mmCIF file of N, CA and C in Angstrom:
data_model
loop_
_atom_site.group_PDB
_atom_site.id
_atom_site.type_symbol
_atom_site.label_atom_id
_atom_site.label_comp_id
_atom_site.label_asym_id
_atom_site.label_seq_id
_atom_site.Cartn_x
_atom_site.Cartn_y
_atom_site.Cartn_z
ATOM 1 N N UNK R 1 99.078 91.475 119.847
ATOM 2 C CA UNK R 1 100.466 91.691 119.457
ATOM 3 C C UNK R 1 100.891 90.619 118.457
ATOM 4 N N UNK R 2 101.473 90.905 117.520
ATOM 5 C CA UNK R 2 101.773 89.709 116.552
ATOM 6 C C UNK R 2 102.799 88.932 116.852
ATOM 7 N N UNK R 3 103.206 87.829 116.739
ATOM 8 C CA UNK R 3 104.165 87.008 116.920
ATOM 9 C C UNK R 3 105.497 87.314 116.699
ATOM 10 N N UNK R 4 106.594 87.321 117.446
ATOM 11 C CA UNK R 4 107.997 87.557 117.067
ATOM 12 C C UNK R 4 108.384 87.098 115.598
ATOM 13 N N UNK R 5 107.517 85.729 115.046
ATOM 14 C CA UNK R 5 108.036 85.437 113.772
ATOM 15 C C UNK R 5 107.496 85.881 112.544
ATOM 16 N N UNK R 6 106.372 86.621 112.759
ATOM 17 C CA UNK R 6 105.372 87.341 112.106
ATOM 18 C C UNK R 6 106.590 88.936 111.832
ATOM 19 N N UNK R 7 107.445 89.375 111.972
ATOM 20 C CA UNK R 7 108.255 90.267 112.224
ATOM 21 C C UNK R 7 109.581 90.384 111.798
ATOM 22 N N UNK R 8 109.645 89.311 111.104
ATOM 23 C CA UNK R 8 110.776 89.173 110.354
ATOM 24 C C UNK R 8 110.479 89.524 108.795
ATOM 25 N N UNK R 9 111.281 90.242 108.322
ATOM 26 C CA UNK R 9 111.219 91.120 106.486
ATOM 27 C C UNK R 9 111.927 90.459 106.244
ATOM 28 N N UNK R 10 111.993 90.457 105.143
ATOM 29 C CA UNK R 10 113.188 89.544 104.191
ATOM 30 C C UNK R 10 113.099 90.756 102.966
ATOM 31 N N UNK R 11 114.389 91.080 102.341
ATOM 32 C CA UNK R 11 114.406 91.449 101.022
ATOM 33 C C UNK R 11 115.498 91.062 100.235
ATOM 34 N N UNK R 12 115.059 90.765 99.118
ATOM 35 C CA UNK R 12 115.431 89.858 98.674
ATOM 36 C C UNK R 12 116.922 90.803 97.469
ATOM 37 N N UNK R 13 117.812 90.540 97.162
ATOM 38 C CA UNK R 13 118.615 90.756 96.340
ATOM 39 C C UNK R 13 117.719 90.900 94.757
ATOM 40 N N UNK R 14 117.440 90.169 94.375
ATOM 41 C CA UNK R 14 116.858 90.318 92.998
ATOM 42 C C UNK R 14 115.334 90.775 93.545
ATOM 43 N N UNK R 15 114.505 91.800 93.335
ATOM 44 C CA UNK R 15 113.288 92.574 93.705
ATOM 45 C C UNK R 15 112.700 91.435 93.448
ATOM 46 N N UNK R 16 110.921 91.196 94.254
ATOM 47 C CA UNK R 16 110.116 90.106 94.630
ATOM 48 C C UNK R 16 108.995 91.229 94.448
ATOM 49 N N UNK R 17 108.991 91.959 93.355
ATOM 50 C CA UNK R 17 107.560 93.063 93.249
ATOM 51 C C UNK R 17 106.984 92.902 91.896
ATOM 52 N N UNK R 18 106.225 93.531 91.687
ATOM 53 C CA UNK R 18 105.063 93.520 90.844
ATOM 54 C C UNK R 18 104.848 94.614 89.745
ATOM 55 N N UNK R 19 105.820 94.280 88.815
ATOM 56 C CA UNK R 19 106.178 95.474 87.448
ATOM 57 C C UNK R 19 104.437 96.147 87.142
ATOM 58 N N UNK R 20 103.724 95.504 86.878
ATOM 59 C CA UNK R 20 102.123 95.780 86.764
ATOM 60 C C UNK R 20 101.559 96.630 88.131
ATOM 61 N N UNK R 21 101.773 96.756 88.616
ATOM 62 C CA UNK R 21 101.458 97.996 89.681
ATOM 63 C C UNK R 21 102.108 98.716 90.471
ATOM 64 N N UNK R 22 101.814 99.982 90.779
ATOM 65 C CA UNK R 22 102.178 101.434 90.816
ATOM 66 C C UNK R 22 103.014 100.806 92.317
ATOM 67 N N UNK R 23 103.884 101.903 92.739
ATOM 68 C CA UNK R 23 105.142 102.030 93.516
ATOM 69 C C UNK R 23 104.230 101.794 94.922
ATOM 70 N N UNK R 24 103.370 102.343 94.933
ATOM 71 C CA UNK R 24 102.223 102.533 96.456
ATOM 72 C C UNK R 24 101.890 101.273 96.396
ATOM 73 N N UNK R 25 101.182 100.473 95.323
ATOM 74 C CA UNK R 25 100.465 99.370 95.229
ATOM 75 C C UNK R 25 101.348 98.625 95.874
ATOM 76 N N UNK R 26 102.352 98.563 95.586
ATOM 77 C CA UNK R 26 103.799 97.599 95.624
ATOM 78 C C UNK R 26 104.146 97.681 97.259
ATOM 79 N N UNK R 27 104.067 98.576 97.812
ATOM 80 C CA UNK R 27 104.270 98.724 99.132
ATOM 81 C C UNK R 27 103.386 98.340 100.110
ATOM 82 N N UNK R 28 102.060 98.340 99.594
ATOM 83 C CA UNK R 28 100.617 97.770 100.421
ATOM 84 C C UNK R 28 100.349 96.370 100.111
ATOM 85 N N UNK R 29 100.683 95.937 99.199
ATOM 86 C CA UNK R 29 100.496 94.645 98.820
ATOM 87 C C UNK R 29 100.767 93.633 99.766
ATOM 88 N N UNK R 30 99.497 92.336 100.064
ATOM 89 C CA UNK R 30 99.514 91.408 100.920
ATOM 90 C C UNK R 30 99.092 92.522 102.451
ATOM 91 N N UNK R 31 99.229 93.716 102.489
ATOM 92 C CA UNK R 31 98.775 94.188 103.877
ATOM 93 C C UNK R 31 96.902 94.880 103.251
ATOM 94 N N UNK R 32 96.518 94.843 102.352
ATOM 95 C CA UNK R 32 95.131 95.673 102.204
ATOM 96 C C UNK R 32 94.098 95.277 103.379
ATOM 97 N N UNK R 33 93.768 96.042 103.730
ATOM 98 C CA UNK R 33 92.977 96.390 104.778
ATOM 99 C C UNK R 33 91.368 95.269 104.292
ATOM 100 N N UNK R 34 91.254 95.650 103.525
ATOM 101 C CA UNK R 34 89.695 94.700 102.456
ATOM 102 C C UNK R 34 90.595 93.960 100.772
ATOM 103 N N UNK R 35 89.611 93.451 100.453
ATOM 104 C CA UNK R 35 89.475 92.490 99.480
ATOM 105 C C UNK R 35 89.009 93.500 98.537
ATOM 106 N N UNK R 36 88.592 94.412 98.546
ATOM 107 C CA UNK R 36 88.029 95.363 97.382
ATOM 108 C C UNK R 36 89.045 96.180 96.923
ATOM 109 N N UNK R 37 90.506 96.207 96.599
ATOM 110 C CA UNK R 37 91.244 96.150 96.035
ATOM 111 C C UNK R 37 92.592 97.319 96.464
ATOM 112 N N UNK R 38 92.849 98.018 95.615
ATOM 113 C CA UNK R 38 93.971 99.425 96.599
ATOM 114 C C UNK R 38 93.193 100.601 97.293
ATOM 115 N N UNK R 39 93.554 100.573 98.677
ATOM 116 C CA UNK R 39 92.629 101.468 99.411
ATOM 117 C C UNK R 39 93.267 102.943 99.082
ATOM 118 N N UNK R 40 94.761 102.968 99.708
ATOM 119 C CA UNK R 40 95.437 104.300 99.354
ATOM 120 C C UNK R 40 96.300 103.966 100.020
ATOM 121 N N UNK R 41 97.159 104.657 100.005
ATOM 122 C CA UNK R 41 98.165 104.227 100.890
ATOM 123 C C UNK R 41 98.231 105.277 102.149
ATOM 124 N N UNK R 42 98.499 104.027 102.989
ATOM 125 C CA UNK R 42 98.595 104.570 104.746
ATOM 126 C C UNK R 42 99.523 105.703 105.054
ATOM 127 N N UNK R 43 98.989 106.256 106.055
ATOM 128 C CA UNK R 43 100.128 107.519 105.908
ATOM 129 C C UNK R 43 101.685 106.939 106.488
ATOM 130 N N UNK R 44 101.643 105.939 107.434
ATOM 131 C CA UNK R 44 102.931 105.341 107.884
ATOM 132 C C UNK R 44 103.953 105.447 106.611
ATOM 133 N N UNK R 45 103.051 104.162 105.620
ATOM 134 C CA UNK R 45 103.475 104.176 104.252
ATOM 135 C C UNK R 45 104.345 104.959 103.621
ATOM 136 N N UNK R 46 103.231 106.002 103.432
ATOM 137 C CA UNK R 46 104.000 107.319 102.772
ATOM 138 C C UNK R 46 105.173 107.603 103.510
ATOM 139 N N UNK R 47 105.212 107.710 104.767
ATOM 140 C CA UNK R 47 106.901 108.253 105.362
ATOM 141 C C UNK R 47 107.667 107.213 104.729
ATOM 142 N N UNK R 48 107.500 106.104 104.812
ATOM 143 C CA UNK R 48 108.777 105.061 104.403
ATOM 144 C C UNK R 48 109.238 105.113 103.157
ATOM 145 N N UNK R 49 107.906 105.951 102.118
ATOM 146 C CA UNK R 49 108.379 106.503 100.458
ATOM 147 C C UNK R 49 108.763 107.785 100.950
ATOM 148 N N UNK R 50 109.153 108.427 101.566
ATOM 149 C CA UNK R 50 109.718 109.818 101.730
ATOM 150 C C UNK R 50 110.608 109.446 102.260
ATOM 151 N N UNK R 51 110.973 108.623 103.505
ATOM 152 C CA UNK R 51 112.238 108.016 104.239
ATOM 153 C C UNK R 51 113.334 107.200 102.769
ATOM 154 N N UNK R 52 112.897 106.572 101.914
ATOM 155 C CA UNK R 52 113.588 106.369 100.628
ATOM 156 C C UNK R 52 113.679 107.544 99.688
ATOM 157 N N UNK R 53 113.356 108.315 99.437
ATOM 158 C CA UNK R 53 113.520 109.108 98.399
ATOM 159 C C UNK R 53 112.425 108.459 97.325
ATOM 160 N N UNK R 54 111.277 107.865 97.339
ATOM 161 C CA UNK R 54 110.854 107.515 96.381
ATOM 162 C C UNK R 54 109.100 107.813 96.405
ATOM 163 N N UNK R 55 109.107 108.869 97.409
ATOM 164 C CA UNK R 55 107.557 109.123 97.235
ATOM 165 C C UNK R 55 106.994 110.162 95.692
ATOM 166 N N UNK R 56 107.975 110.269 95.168
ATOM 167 C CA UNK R 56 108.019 110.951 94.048
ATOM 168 C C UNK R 56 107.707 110.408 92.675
ATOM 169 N N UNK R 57 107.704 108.309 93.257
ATOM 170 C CA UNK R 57 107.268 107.868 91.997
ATOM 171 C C UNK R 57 105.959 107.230 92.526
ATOM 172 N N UNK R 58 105.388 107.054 93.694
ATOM 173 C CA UNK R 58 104.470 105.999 94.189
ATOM 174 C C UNK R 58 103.392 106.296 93.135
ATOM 175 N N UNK R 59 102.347 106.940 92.139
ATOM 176 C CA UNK R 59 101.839 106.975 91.506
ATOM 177 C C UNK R 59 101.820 106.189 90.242
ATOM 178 N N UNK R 60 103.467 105.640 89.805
ATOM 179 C CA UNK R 60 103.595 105.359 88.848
ATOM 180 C C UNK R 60 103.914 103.776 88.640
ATOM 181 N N UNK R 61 104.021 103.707 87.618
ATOM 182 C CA UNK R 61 103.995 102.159 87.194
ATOM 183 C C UNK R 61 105.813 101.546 87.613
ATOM 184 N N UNK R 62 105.783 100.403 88.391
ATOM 185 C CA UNK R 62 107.290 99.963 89.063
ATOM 186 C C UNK R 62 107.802 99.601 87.746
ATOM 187 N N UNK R 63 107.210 99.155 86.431
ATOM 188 C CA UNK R 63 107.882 98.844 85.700
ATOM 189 C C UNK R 63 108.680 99.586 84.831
ATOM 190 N N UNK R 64 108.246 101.377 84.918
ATOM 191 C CA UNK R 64 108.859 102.230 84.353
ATOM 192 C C UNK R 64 109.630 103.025 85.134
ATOM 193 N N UNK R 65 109.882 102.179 86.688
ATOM 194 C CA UNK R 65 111.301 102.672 87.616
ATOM 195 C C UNK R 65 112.880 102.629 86.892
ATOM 196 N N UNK R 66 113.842 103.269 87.417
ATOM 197 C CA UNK R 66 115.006 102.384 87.451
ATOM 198 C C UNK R 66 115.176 101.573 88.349
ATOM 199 N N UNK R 67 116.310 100.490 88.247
ATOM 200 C CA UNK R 67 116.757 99.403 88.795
ATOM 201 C C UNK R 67 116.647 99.911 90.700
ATOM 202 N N UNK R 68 117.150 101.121 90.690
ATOM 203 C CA UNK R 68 117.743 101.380 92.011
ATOM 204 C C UNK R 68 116.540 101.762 92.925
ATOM 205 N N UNK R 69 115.351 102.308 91.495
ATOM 206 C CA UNK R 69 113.993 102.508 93.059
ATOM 207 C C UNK R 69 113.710 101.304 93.027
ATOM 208 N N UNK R 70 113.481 100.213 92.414
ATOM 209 C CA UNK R 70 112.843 98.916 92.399
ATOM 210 C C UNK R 70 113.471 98.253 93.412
ATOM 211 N N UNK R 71 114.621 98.377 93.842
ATOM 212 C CA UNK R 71 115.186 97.621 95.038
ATOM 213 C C UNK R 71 115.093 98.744 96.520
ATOM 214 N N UNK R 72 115.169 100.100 96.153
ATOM 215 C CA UNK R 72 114.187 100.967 97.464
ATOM 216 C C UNK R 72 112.715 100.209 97.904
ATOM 217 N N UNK R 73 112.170 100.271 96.829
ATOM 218 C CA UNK R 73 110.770 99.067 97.071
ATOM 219 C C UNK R 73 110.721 98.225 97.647
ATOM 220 N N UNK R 74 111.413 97.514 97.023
ATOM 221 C CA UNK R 74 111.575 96.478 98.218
ATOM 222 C C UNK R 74 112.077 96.238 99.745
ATOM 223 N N UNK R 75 112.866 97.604 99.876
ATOM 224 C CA UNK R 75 112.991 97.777 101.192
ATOM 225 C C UNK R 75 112.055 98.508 101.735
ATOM 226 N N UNK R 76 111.350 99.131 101.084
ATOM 227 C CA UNK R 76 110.420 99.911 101.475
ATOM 228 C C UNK R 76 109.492 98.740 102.336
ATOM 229 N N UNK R 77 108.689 97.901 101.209
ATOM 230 C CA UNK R 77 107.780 96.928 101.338
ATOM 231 C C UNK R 77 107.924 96.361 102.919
ATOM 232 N N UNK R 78 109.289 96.000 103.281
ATOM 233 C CA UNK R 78 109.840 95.295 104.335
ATOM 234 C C UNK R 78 110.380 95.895 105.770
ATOM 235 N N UNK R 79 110.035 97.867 105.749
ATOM 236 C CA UNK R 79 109.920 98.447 106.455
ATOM 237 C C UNK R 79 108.427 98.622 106.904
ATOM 238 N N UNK R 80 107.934 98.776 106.033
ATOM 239 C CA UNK R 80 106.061 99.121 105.853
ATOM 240 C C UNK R 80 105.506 97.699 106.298
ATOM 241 N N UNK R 81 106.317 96.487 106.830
ATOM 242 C CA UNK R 81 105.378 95.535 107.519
ATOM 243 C C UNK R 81 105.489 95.603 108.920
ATOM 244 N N UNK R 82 106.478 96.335 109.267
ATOM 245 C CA UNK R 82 106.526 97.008 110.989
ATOM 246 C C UNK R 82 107.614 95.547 111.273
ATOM 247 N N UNK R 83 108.832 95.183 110.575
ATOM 248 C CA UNK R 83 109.357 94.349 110.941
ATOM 249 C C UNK R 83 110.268 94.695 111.879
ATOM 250 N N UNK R 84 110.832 93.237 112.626
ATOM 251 C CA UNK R 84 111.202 94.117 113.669
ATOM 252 C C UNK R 84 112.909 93.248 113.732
ATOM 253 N N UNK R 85 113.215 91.930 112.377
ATOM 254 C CA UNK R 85 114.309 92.025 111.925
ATOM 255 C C UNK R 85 114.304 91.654 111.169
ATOM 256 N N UNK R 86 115.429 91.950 110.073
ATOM 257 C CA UNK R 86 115.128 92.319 108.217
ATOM 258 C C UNK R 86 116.347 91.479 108.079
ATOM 259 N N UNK R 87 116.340 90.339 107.195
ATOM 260 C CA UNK R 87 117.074 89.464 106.078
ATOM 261 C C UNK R 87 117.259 89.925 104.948
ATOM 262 N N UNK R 88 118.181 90.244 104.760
ATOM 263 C CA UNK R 88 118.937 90.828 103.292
ATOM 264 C C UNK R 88 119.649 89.857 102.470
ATOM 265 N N UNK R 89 119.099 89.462 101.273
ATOM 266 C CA UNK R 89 119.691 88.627 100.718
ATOM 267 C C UNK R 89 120.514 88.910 99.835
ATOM 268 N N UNK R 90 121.515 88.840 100.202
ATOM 269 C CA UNK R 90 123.225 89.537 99.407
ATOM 270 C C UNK R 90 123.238 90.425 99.013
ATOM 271 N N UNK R 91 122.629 91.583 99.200
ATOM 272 C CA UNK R 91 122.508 93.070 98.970
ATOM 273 C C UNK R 91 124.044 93.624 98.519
ATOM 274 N N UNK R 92 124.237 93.749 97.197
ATOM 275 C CA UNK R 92 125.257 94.223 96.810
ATOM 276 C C UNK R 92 125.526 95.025 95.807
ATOM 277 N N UNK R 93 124.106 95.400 95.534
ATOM 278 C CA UNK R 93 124.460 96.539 94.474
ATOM 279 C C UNK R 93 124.017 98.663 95.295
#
């Protein structure tokens, strides 16, 4: 079982993602299963891009998102670590 502090998300007000890789990449990132690079994304995953409205871009490059999926992402990212309480940093747009 992982640690209560292991379980805390944070997302951050200004996005903490990675314009250079695709919407999926962005969501698996720091969790890959191996070192041999993007496996696919988990099916959990995928619900949390369908639970946002944004499984429609996971193929594509985050840098050719708008503003508003890039911060779905990031909540995405911070649902998809199985957290179990989420820090929002001034979430105001």
């Amino acid at each position: 079982m992982r640690e209560l502090r292991d379980r805390v998300a944070v997302v951050h007000q200004e996005p903490q993602l990675w314009p250079n890789l695709t919407v999926a990449q962005n969501i698996v990132v720091g969790r890959e299963p191996t070192n041999r690079g993007f496996p696919g994304l988990p099916p959990g995953d995928l619900a949390v891009l369908r639970g946002l409205a944004i499984d429609g871009y996971a193929d594509g490059l985050l840098a050719d998102c708008p503003l508003a999926v890039r911060q779905r992402v990031e909540i995405g990212r911070a649902l998809a670590q199985d957290g179990r309480f989420f820090l929002f940093d001034e979430p105001n747009s």
